[in-house]
CSV table of C-alpha atoms in Angstrom, one decimal:
chain,number,residue,atom,x,y,z
B,15,MET,CA,99.0,161.8,120.0
B,16,ALA,CA,101.1,159.3,121.8
B,17,MET,CA,99.8,156.7,124.6
B,18,THR,CA,100.4,159.0,127.9
B,19,TYR,CA,101.1,156.4,130.8
B,20,SER,CA,99.6,156.9,134.3
B,21,SER,CA,100.9,153.3,135.5
B,22,GLY,CA,103.4,150.9,133.6
B,23,SER,CA,105.1,151.0,130.3
B,24,TRP,CA,105.4,149.1,127.2
B,25,ASP,CA,109.3,148.6,127.3
B,26,ASP,CA,108.8,144.8,128.6
B,27,LEU,CA,106.4,143.9,126.2
B,28,PRO,CA,107.0,141.9,122.8
B,29,GLU,CA,106.3,144.2,119.8
B,30,GLU,CA,103.0,142.6,118.8
B,31,ALA,CA,101.9,143.6,122.3
B,32,ARG,CA,102.5,147.5,122.4
B,33,PRO,CA,100.2,149.4,121.6
B,34,ASP,CA,102.0,152.0,119.3
B,35,GLY,CA,102.4,149.4,116.0
B,36,TYR,CA,98.6,148.8,115.9
B,37,LEU,CA,97.1,152.4,116.4
B,38,ALA,CA,100.1,154.1,113.9
B,39,PRO,CA,98.3,153.2,110.8
B,40,LEU,CA,94.5,154.3,112.4
B,41,THR,CA,94.0,157.8,110.9
B,42,ALA,CA,91.0,160.1,110.5
B,43,THR,CA,91.3,160.7,106.5
B,44,PRO,CA,92.5,157.6,105.0
B,45,THR,CA,93.1,157.3,101.5
B,46,GLU,CA,93.4,153.5,100.8
B,47,TRP,CA,91.4,150.7,102.8
B,48,VAL,CA,90.0,151.1,106.0
B,49,THR,CA,89.0,148.0,108.3
B,50,VAL,CA,85.3,148.6,109.5
B,51,LEU,CA,85.0,144.9,110.5
B,52,GLY,CA,87.1,142.6,111.9
B,53,LYS,CA,86.0,139.3,113.7
B,54,PRO,CA,88.6,136.4,115.1
B,55,VAL,CA,87.9,132.9,113.8
B,56,HIS,CA,87.4,129.2,115.4
B,57,ASP,CA,85.1,131.2,118.0
B,58,ARG,CA,88.4,133.4,119.7
B,59,PHE,CA,87.4,136.3,121.6
B,60,ASP,CA,90.7,138.4,121.7
B,61,TRP,CA,90.0,140.8,118.7
B,62,GLY,CA,87.5,143.0,117.3
B,63,ILE,CA,86.4,145.4,115.0
B,64,SER,CA,82.5,146.9,114.4
B,65,SER,CA,82.3,150.8,112.9
B,66,TYR,CA,78.9,152.6,113.6
B,67,LEU,CA,77.5,155.9,111.6
B,68,THR,CA,76.7,160.0,113.4
B,69,ARG,CA,76.4,162.8,113.2
B,70,PRO,CA,79.4,165.6,113.1
B,71,ALA,CA,77.5,167.4,116.2
B,72,ALA,CA,77.9,163.9,117.7
B,73,ARG,CA,81.6,163.3,118.1
B,74,GLU,CA,82.0,164.5,121.2
B,75,HIS,CA,79.4,161.9,122.8
B,76,ALA,CA,80.5,159.3,120.6
B,77,LEU,CA,84.6,159.7,122.3
B,78,ARG,CA,83.3,160.4,125.3
B,79,GLU,CA,84.3,156.9,126.5
B,80,TYR,CA,86.9,154.6,125.3
B,81,THR,CA,84.3,151.4,125.7
B,82,TRP,CA,82.4,150.3,123.0
B,83,SER,CA,78.8,152.1,122.6
B,84,GLN,CA,76.2,149.5,123.8
B,85,ALA,CA,73.8,150.9,120.6
B,86,ALA,CA,70.9,149.1,120.1
B,87,ILE,CA,71.5,148.4,116.1
B,88,GLY,CA,71.9,146.1,113.8
B,89,ALA,CA,68.6,143.8,114.7
B,90,ALA,CA,65.0,144.4,115.0
B,91,GLY,CA,62.8,143.6,118.3
B,92,ILE,CA,60.1,144.9,120.0
B,93,SER,CA,61.2,146.9,123.6
B,94,THR,CA,58.8,148.5,126.4
B,95,VAL,CA,59.7,151.8,127.2
B,96,TYR,CA,59.1,152.9,130.6
B,97,PRO,CA,57.6,154.2,133.2
B,98,GLU,CA,55.1,154.9,130.3
B,99,GLN,CA,55.2,150.9,129.6
B,100,ARG,CA,54.6,152.1,125.7
B,101,THR,CA,55.6,148.8,123.5
B,102,VAL,CA,57.2,150.0,119.6
B,103,PHE,CA,59.0,148.0,117.5
B,104,GLU,CA,62.9,149.0,117.0
B,105,GLU,CA,63.8,148.9,113.6
B,106,GLY,CA,67.8,148.6,114.4
B,107,LEU,CA,68.9,151.3,112.1
B,108,ARG,CA,69.1,154.0,114.3
B,109,ASP,CA,69.6,154.6,118.8
B,110,GLU,CA,68.5,158.1,118.8
B,111,GLU,CA,70.1,157.7,122.9
B,112,GLU,CA,73.7,156.8,121.5
B,113,HIS,CA,73.5,159.3,118.1
B,114,ALA,CA,74.1,156.1,116.3
B,115,GLU,CA,73.2,154.7,112.8
B,116,PHE,CA,73.7,151.0,112.0
B,117,PHE,CA,76.7,150.8,108.9
B,118,VAL,CA,77.9,147.3,108.8
B,119,GLN,CA,77.7,143.7,110.4
B,120,LEU,CA,77.9,139.8,110.0
B,121,ARG,CA,74.8,137.8,110.0
B,122,THR,CA,75.9,134.4,110.7
B,123,HIS,CA,72.8,132.5,110.3
B,124,HIS,CA,73.4,130.2,114.0
B,125,GLY,CA,75.8,128.2,111.4
B,126,LEU,CA,72.9,127.1,109.9
B,127,ALA,CA,74.1,129.5,106.4
B,128,GLU,CA,76.8,130.9,104.9
B,129,PRO,CA,77.3,134.4,107.0
B,130,THR,CA,75.8,137.3,105.1
B,131,LEU,CA,77.7,140.7,104.8
B,132,GLU,CA,75.1,144.0,105.6
B,133,PHE,CA,75.6,146.7,105.2
B,134,THR,CA,73.2,149.9,105.7
B,135,PRO,CA,71.2,149.9,102.2
B,136,SER,CA,72.2,153.6,101.0
B,137,PHE,CA,75.5,152.8,101.3
B,138,LEU,CA,75.4,150.2,98.6
B,139,TRP,CA,72.9,152.2,96.6
B,140,TYR,CA,74.8,155.3,96.5
B,141,PHE,CA,77.4,153.2,94.4
B,142,ASP,CA,75.2,151.0,93.0
B,143,ALA,CA,77.5,148.5,94.1
B,144,ILE,CA,77.4,144.7,92.2
B,145,PRO,CA,78.6,141.9,94.7
B,146,ARG,CA,81.5,139.6,94.1
B,147,ASN,CA,82.3,136.5,96.0
B,148,TYR,CA,82.6,136.1,99.5
B,149,GLY,CA,81.1,139.9,100.7
B,150,SER,CA,83.2,141.7,98.4
B,151,TRP,CA,81.4,144.4,96.3
B,152,TYR,CA,82.2,146.7,93.0
B,153,TYR,CA,81.1,149.5,91.4
B,154,LEU,CA,81.4,150.9,88.2
B,155,ASP,CA,82.2,154.4,86.8
B,156,ASP,CA,80.5,156.8,84.6
B,157,ALA,CA,83.3,154.6,82.0
B,158,GLY,CA,82.0,151.6,83.1
B,159,ARG,CA,85.4,150.6,84.3
B,160,ASP,CA,85.0,148.2,87.5
B,161,HIS,CA,86.6,149.8,90.6
B,162,GLU,CA,86.8,147.6,94.3
B,163,LEU,CA,84.5,149.0,96.8
B,164,VAL,CA,84.5,146.0,99.3
B,165,ARG,CA,87.2,143.2,100.2
B,166,THR,CA,87.7,140.7,102.3
B,167,ARG,CA,90.9,139.3,103.9
B,168,ARG,CA,91.2,136.3,105.7
B,169,THR,CA,94.2,134.3,107.7
B,170,ASP,CA,94.7,131.6,110.0
B,171,THR,CA,93.3,133.9,112.7
B,172,GLU,CA,91.5,137.0,111.2
B,173,LEU,CA,88.1,137.5,109.2
B,174,ARG,CA,88.9,141.6,107.8
B,175,PHE,CA,86.3,143.4,105.5
B,176,ASP,CA,87.8,146.5,104.2
B,177,ILE,CA,86.1,149.5,102.2
B,178,ALA,CA,88.1,151.5,99.7
B,179,ALA,CA,88.6,154.8,101.9
B,180,MET,CA,88.3,157.5,99.0
B,181,PRO,CA,84.6,156.0,98.2
B,182,LEU,CA,83.5,155.7,102.0
B,183,ARG,CA,84.6,159.1,103.0
B,184,ARG,CA,82.6,160.4,100.2
B,185,TYR,CA,79.5,158.6,101.2
B,186,LEU,CA,80.1,160.3,104.5
B,187,ALA,CA,80.5,163.5,102.5
B,188,ALA,CA,77.0,162.7,101.0
B,189,ARG,CA,75.4,161.8,104.0
B,190,SER,CA,77.2,164.3,106.2
B,191,ARG,CA,78.2,161.8,108.6
B,192,LEU,CA,80.9,160.6,110.5
B,193,LEU,CA,82.5,156.4,111.0
B,194,VAL,CA,83.0,155.6,114.2
B,195,ILE,CA,85.5,153.0,114.0
B,196,GLN,CA,85.7,150.4,117.6
B,197,HIS,CA,88.7,148.6,117.9
B,198,ASP,CA,89.5,145.3,120.5
B,199,ARG,CA,92.5,143.6,120.8
B,200,ILE,CA,93.9,141.3,124.1
B,201,ILE,CA,97.3,139.8,123.6
B,202,ARG,CA,98.3,137.5,126.0
B,203,LEU,CA,101.6,137.1,127.9
B,204,ASP,CA,103.8,134.6,129.9
B,205,HIS,CA,103.9,137.2,132.5
B,206,VAL,CA,102.1,139.1,134.3
B,207,PRO,CA,103.1,143.3,134.3
B,208,ASP,CA,104.2,144.8,136.8
B,209,PRO,CA,103.5,147.6,137.8
B,210,ALA,CA,100.0,147.3,136.4
B,211,ILE,CA,99.8,149.2,132.7
B,212,ASP,CA,97.5,151.8,132.6
B,213,ALA,CA,97.3,154.4,129.5
B,214,ILE,CA,95.1,156.8,127.7
B,215,ASP,CA,95.3,158.1,124.3
B,216,ARG,CA,93.1,160.8,123.7
B,217,SER,CA,92.1,163.4,121.2
B,218,ASP,CA,89.1,164.8,119.6
B,219,LEU,CA,89.6,162.3,116.7
B,220,ARG,CA,90.4,159.2,118.9
B,221,HIS,CA,90.0,157.8,122.4
B,222,PHE,CA,92.4,154.7,123.4
B,223,ALA,CA,92.7,153.0,126.5
B,224,PHE,CA,95.6,150.6,127.3
B,225,HIS,CA,95.9,148.2,130.3
B,226,SER,CA,96.9,145.1,131.6
B,227,GLY,CA,96.0,142.6,133.3
B,228,ASP,CA,96.0,138.9,135.3
B,229,ILE,CA,93.9,136.0,134.5
B,230,HIS,CA,95.5,133.5,136.7
B,231,SER,CA,96.1,131.0,134.7
B,232,VAL,CA,99.1,128.4,134.5
B,233,ASP,CA,99.7,128.5,130.8
B,234,ARG,CA,100.4,133.0,130.1
B,235,PRO,CA,98.7,134.5,133.4
B,236,GLY,CA,98.9,138.1,131.6
B,237,PHE,CA,97.3,140.0,129.1
B,238,VAL,CA,97.1,143.7,128.1
B,239,ARG,CA,94.0,145.3,126.1
B,240,LEU,CA,94.0,147.7,123.8
B,241,VAL,CA,90.3,149.2,123.5
B,242,GLY,CA,88.8,152.3,122.3
B,243,LYS,CA,87.0,154.1,118.8
B,244,GLN,CA,88.3,156.5,116.3
B,245,ILE,CA,87.0,159.1,114.1
B,246,VAL,CA,86.8,158.4,110.2
B,247,LEU,CA,85.9,161.6,108.3
B,248,PRO,CA,84.2,162.7,105.2
B,249,ILE,CA,86.1,164.1,102.3
B,250,GLU,CA,85.9,168.1,102.1
B,251,ALA,CA,83.2,168.5,99.2
B,252,GLU,CA,80.8,170.7,97.5
B,253,PRO,CA,77.2,169.4,97.7
B,254,ALA,CA,76.8,169.6,94.4
B,255,ASP,CA,80.4,167.0,93.3
B,256,LEU,CA,78.5,164.3,95.6
B,257,ALA,CA,75.5,164.1,93.6
B,258,ARG,CA,77.7,161.7,91.6
B,259,PRO,CA,79.3,158.4,93.5
B,260,HIS,CA,83.0,158.8,92.5
B,261,THR,CA,84.7,162.2,90.5
B,262,SER,CA,84.2,162.9,87.3
B,263,GLU,CA,86.9,163.9,85.0
B,264,ARG,CA,86.7,167.3,82.8
B,265,ARG,CA,89.2,166.3,80.2
B,266,PHE,CA,89.1,167.3,76.5
B,267,PRO,CA,92.2,166.2,74.4
B,268,GLU,CA,92.7,167.9,70.9
B,269,PHE,CA,92.1,165.5,68.2
B,270,THR,CA,93.0,165.5,64.4
B,271,VAL,CA,90.6,166.7,62.6
B,272,ALA,CA,92.1,167.4,59.0
B,273,ILE,CA,96.0,167.9,57.3
B,274,ASP,CA,97.1,171.3,56.3
B,275,PRO,CA,97.8,171.3,52.2
B,276,ASN,CA,100.5,173.4,52.7
B,277,THR,CA,102.6,172.6,55.8
B,278,GLY,CA,101.2,168.8,55.8
B,279,GLU,CA,100.8,169.1,59.3
B,280,ARG,CA,98.3,168.3,62.0
B,281,ILE,CA,94.9,170.8,62.4
B,282,THR,CA,93.9,169.8,65.9
B,283,SER,CA,91.0,170.7,68.3
B,284,MET,CA,89.3,170.4,71.1
B,285,CYS,CA,85.9,168.3,71.6
B,286,GLU,CA,84.2,170.5,74.3
B,287,PRO,CA,80.8,170.3,73.4
B,288,ASP,CA,80.2,173.9,74.6
B,289,LYS,CA,83.2,175.3,73.1
B,290,LEU,CA,82.9,174.3,69.8
B,291,SER,CA,81.0,176.1,67.0
B,292,ASN,CA,77.5,175.1,65.3
B,293,TYR,CA,74.8,176.4,62.8
B,294,PHE,CA,73.8,179.4,65.0
B,295,THR,CA,76.9,180.6,67.0
B,296,ASP,CA,80.4,180.6,65.4
B,297,ARG,CA,83.1,180.3,68.2
B,298,GLY,CA,85.9,180.6,66.0
B,299,THR,CA,86.1,177.1,66.8
B,300,PRO,CA,85.6,173.8,64.4
B,301,HIS,CA,81.9,172.6,64.1
B,302,TYR,CA,80.0,170.4,66.9
B,303,LEU,CA,79.5,167.7,63.7
B,304,THR,CA,83.1,168.1,62.2
B,305,ARG,CA,83.8,164.4,61.4
B,306,VAL,CA,86.9,162.8,63.6
B,307,TYR,CA,88.2,159.4,62.2
B,308,PHE,CA,89.9,156.3,64.0
B,309,ARG,CA,91.6,153.3,63.0
B,310,ARG,CA,89.0,150.0,63.6
B,311,GLU,CA,91.1,148.8,66.1
B,312,VAL,CA,89.7,151.6,68.3
B,313,LEU,CA,86.8,148.9,68.5
B,314,ASN,CA,88.8,146.0,70.0
B,315,ARG,CA,88.5,146.7,73.7
B,316,TYR,CA,84.6,147.0,73.0
B,317,THR,CA,84.4,144.1,70.9
B,318,SER,CA,86.4,141.9,72.8
B,319,GLN,CA,83.5,142.2,75.8
B,320,PRO,CA,80.6,141.6,74.3
B,321,SER,CA,78.7,141.2,78.1
B,322,ARG,CA,79.7,144.7,79.0
B,323,TYR,CA,79.8,146.5,75.1
B,324,ARG,CA,77.5,146.6,72.4
B,325,ILE,CA,77.7,148.0,68.8
B,326,GLU,CA,75.1,147.8,66.9
B,327,ASN,CA,73.2,150.1,64.3
B,328,GLY,CA,75.6,152.4,64.0
B,329,ARG,CA,76.4,153.0,68.1
B,330,LEU,CA,78.5,151.7,70.6
B,331,SER,CA,77.3,151.5,74.1
B,332,CYS,CA,77.9,150.5,77.4
B,333,LEU,CA,75.6,148.4,80.1
B,334,GLY,CA,73.3,151.7,79.8
B,335,LEU,CA,76.1,154.1,80.9
B,336,TRP,CA,76.7,155.6,78.1
B,337,GLY,CA,76.6,155.4,74.0
B,338,ILE,CA,78.0,157.1,71.2
B,339,SER,CA,77.1,157.0,67.6
B,340,ILE,CA,79.7,155.7,65.2
B,341,GLY,CA,80.0,155.2,61.4
B,342,THR,CA,82.3,153.5,58.5
B,343,ASN,CA,83.8,155.5,56.0
B,344,PRO,CA,84.9,153.8,52.3
B,345,ASP,CA,88.8,153.2,53.8
B,346,GLY,CA,87.7,151.4,56.4
B,347,PHE,CA,87.9,154.5,59.2
B,348,ILE,CA,85.5,154.8,62.6
B,349,GLU,CA,83.9,158.0,62.1
B,350,VAL,CA,82.5,159.8,65.0
B,351,TYR,CA,81.6,163.7,65.1
B,352,LEU,CA,84.0,165.6,67.4
B,353,GLY,CA,81.5,167.1,69.5
B,354,ASP,CA,80.3,163.7,70.3
B,355,LEU,CA,83.4,163.1,71.4
B,356,GLY,CA,83.7,165.5,74.2
B,357,ARG,CA,79.6,165.1,75.1
B,358,ASP,CA,78.9,161.1,74.9
B,359,LEU,CA,82.7,160.2,75.7
B,360,PRO,CA,83.1,159.5,78.7
B,361,ALA,CA,86.7,161.6,79.7
B,362,GLU,CA,88.1,157.8,80.8
B,363,GLU,CA,87.6,156.5,77.4
B,364,ARG,CA,89.1,159.1,75.4
B,365,ASP,CA,92.7,159.3,75.7
B,366,HIS,CA,92.3,155.3,74.2
B,367,TRP,CA,90.6,156.9,70.9
B,368,LEU,CA,93.1,159.8,70.7
B,369,SER,CA,95.7,156.9,70.6
B,370,PHE,CA,94.1,155.3,67.4
B,371,ASN,CA,93.0,159.2,65.7
B,372,VAL,CA,93.8,159.2,61.9
B,373,PRO,CA,93.6,162.2,59.7
B,374,PRO,CA,90.6,162.2,57.2
B,375,SER,CA,91.1,159.7,54.8
B,376,GLY,CA,88.8,157.8,51.7
B,377,GLY,CA,85.8,160.4,52.5
B,378,ARG,CA,83.4,160.0,54.6
B,379,ASP,CA,80.3,157.6,55.9
B,380,GLU,CA,77.4,158.6,53.1
B,381,GLY,CA,74.9,156.3,55.3
B,382,ARG,CA,75.3,158.0,57.8
B,383,PHE,CA,75.1,161.5,56.1
B,384,ASP,CA,72.1,160.8,54.6
B,385,ARG,CA,70.5,159.5,58.1
B,386,ASP,CA,72.0,162.2,60.2
B,387,ILE,CA,72.3,165.5,58.5
B,388,LEU,CA,69.7,165.0,54.9
B,389,GLY,CA,67.1,162.9,57.3
B,390,ARG,CA,66.6,160.4,54.5
B,391,TRP,CA,65.9,156.2,55.0
B,392,THR,CA,69.0,154.4,54.2
B,393,ASP,CA,70.0,151.0,54.4
B,394,GLY,CA,72.2,150.8,57.7
B,395,PRO,CA,74.7,148.7,59.0
B,396,MET,CA,72.0,145.9,59.5
B,397,GLY,CA,71.5,145.5,55.7
B,398,ARG,CA,67.8,146.8,56.7
B,399,PRO,CA,66.3,150.5,56.4
B,400,THR,CA,67.0,152.3,59.8
B,401,ARG,CA,66.8,155.4,61.1
B,402,TYR,CA,68.1,156.5,64.7
B,403,ALA,CA,65.9,155.9,67.7
B,404,GLY,CA,64.9,159.5,67.6
B,405,CYS,CA,62.7,159.3,64.8
B,406,SER,CA,61.1,155.5,65.9
B,407,PRO,CA,59.7,154.3,69.2
B,408,HIS,CA,61.1,150.7,68.0
B,409,GLU,CA,64.8,151.8,68.3
B,410,SER,CA,66.6,151.9,71.6
B,411,THR,CA,69.7,154.1,70.6
B,412,SER,CA,69.8,158.1,70.4
B,413,ALA,CA,68.1,160.4,68.1
B,414,PRO,CA,70.2,161.5,65.1
B,415,PRO,CA,72.9,164.3,66.2
B,416,TRP,CA,71.1,167.5,65.0
B,417,GLU,CA,68.3,166.2,67.3
B,418,ARG,CA,70.1,165.0,70.2
B,419,PHE,CA,71.9,168.9,69.7
B,420,TRP,CA,68.7,170.4,70.1
B,421,ASP,CA,67.6,168.2,73.2
B,422,LYS,CA,71.1,169.7,75.3
B,423,ARG,CA,70.4,173.2,73.7
B,424,SER,CA,66.8,174.2,73.2
B,425,THR,CA,66.6,176.7,76.4
B,426,SER,CA,69.1,179.0,74.6
B,427,HIS,CA,68.9,178.3,71.0
B,428,GLY,CA,64.9,178.5,71.1
B,429,THR,CA,62.6,176.6,69.3
B,430,PRO,CA,64.4,173.5,66.8
B,431,PRO,CA,64.1,174.4,63.5
B,432,THR,CA,61.3,172.4,60.5
B,433,ARG,CA,63.8,170.2,59.0
B,434,SER,CA,63.9,170.9,55.4
B,435,LEU,CA,67.8,171.2,54.8
B,436,SER,CA,68.6,169.5,50.8
B,437,ARG,CA,72.2,169.7,51.7
B,438,ALA,CA,73.9,170.4,55.6
B,439,CYS,CA,77.2,171.2,56.5
B,440,THR,CA,79.2,169.8,59.3
B,441,CYS,CA,81.7,173.1,59.1
B,442,PRO,CA,81.8,176.1,60.7
B,443,PRO,CA,80.5,179.5,59.6
B,444,ALA,CA,83.9,181.7,58.5
B,445,VAL,CA,84.8,184.1,60.9
B,446,SER,CA,85.9,186.8,58.4
B,447,SER,CA,85.7,187.3,54.6
B,448,THR,CA,89.7,187.2,55.3
B,449,LYS,CA,89.8,183.9,56.9
B,450,PRO,CA,89.8,181.0,54.2
B,451,THR,CA,87.5,178.5,55.1
B,452,PRO,CA,89.3,175.4,56.6
B,453,SER,CA,90.4,172.3,54.9
B,454,TYR,CA,87.7,170.2,57.1
B,455,CYS,CA,85.2,172.1,55.4
B,456,CYS,CA,82.7,170.3,53.3
B,457,SER,CA,81.8,172.0,49.9
B,458,PRO,CA,79.6,173.2,48.3
B,459,LYS,CA,78.4,175.3,51.0
B,460,ALA,CA,75.4,174.1,53.0
B,461,SER,CA,71.7,175.5,51.4
B,462,SER,CA,69.0,175.2,54.1
B,463,THR,CA,66.4,177.1,56.0
B,464,ILE,CA,68.1,177.0,59.2
């Protein structure tokens, strides 16, 4: 909606003084960055941005006036309620009368210390945000990758604090809140506009006023002022989808699991755990524990960042966010179970692993097979007897795959069986007597009490 002028116009104003250029980027549904706080530098008072939270039901109240809210938020203290003369402590996080909740401010500490950028705690907690220098923050996704959350921009005249729009709007949706952003900008002019400018831009998502005045100064006596508020809306999402502070992908690429001996073509399989076969359910798909192989270079991305990733005791992990069991076969290829690729590896990492996927070659990791399938003590990757953490209180990695499998599925398959495998098979049972056993099936067949 454009400005409606009741007096004057912007025709004779310089480009930087016109309101349309300032208002055009403001939207209730941003997708890139949102400036939530802005201050002039060098003790100037001609521009500023602030913001606060409000409930959706209070939108009309927030936009009733174009002037800034006088909500008592961002500072704590004692106040007296009249006429009862009752003393109360105001914590500064909300103002019920103004329907306002604290969101962000820059506290300057009277110039005795570096300014501090402060957010309402739940905003940073929701993202488990990590600070950078100069008021910037970032967060980690499920794969442990960085995503910018808050950035600082400084020029010779302005200091701006921006928030990535989609994470911000996701937070608003999770809290069922709107963000009210307040703007105030004054531009000095060499002349006083005549006739005086008076205009309004009002909708159900913003309310701005634009007017001119005379400060009776010899040097640049005129000015125009743009002041008002805008609403930033939350994203549209189901509550269950907001449990995580970022979207989670559900992509399950197909990995090579074998070579067709007749055609030489690769046999591939998706890795979605719930669609793979297991010892109790034949879904006509490869078994959860089908071994998949990768060139060793797949680990370079992780070994080059030791502060973020760890590879020890046959396990790759990232900052406690995720971890996957791995082995090494006699030919030096990295061995991973097909189902673990879909369950334990974040979706953002699977394409990386897919690019290093190779057909089986060189046999299996025998030590891993003994530990995972036969439950035997073996000399582990560190040259000492090791076992998966599920069998020892002193380990920090996950339980062996058969135990992890039961942990996830005990409600649908009953009680885990007694562990008495003399030999185990990681291939799916035959679908019918006429269907040949896949080439990636181990042989001879398993003999077990399961």
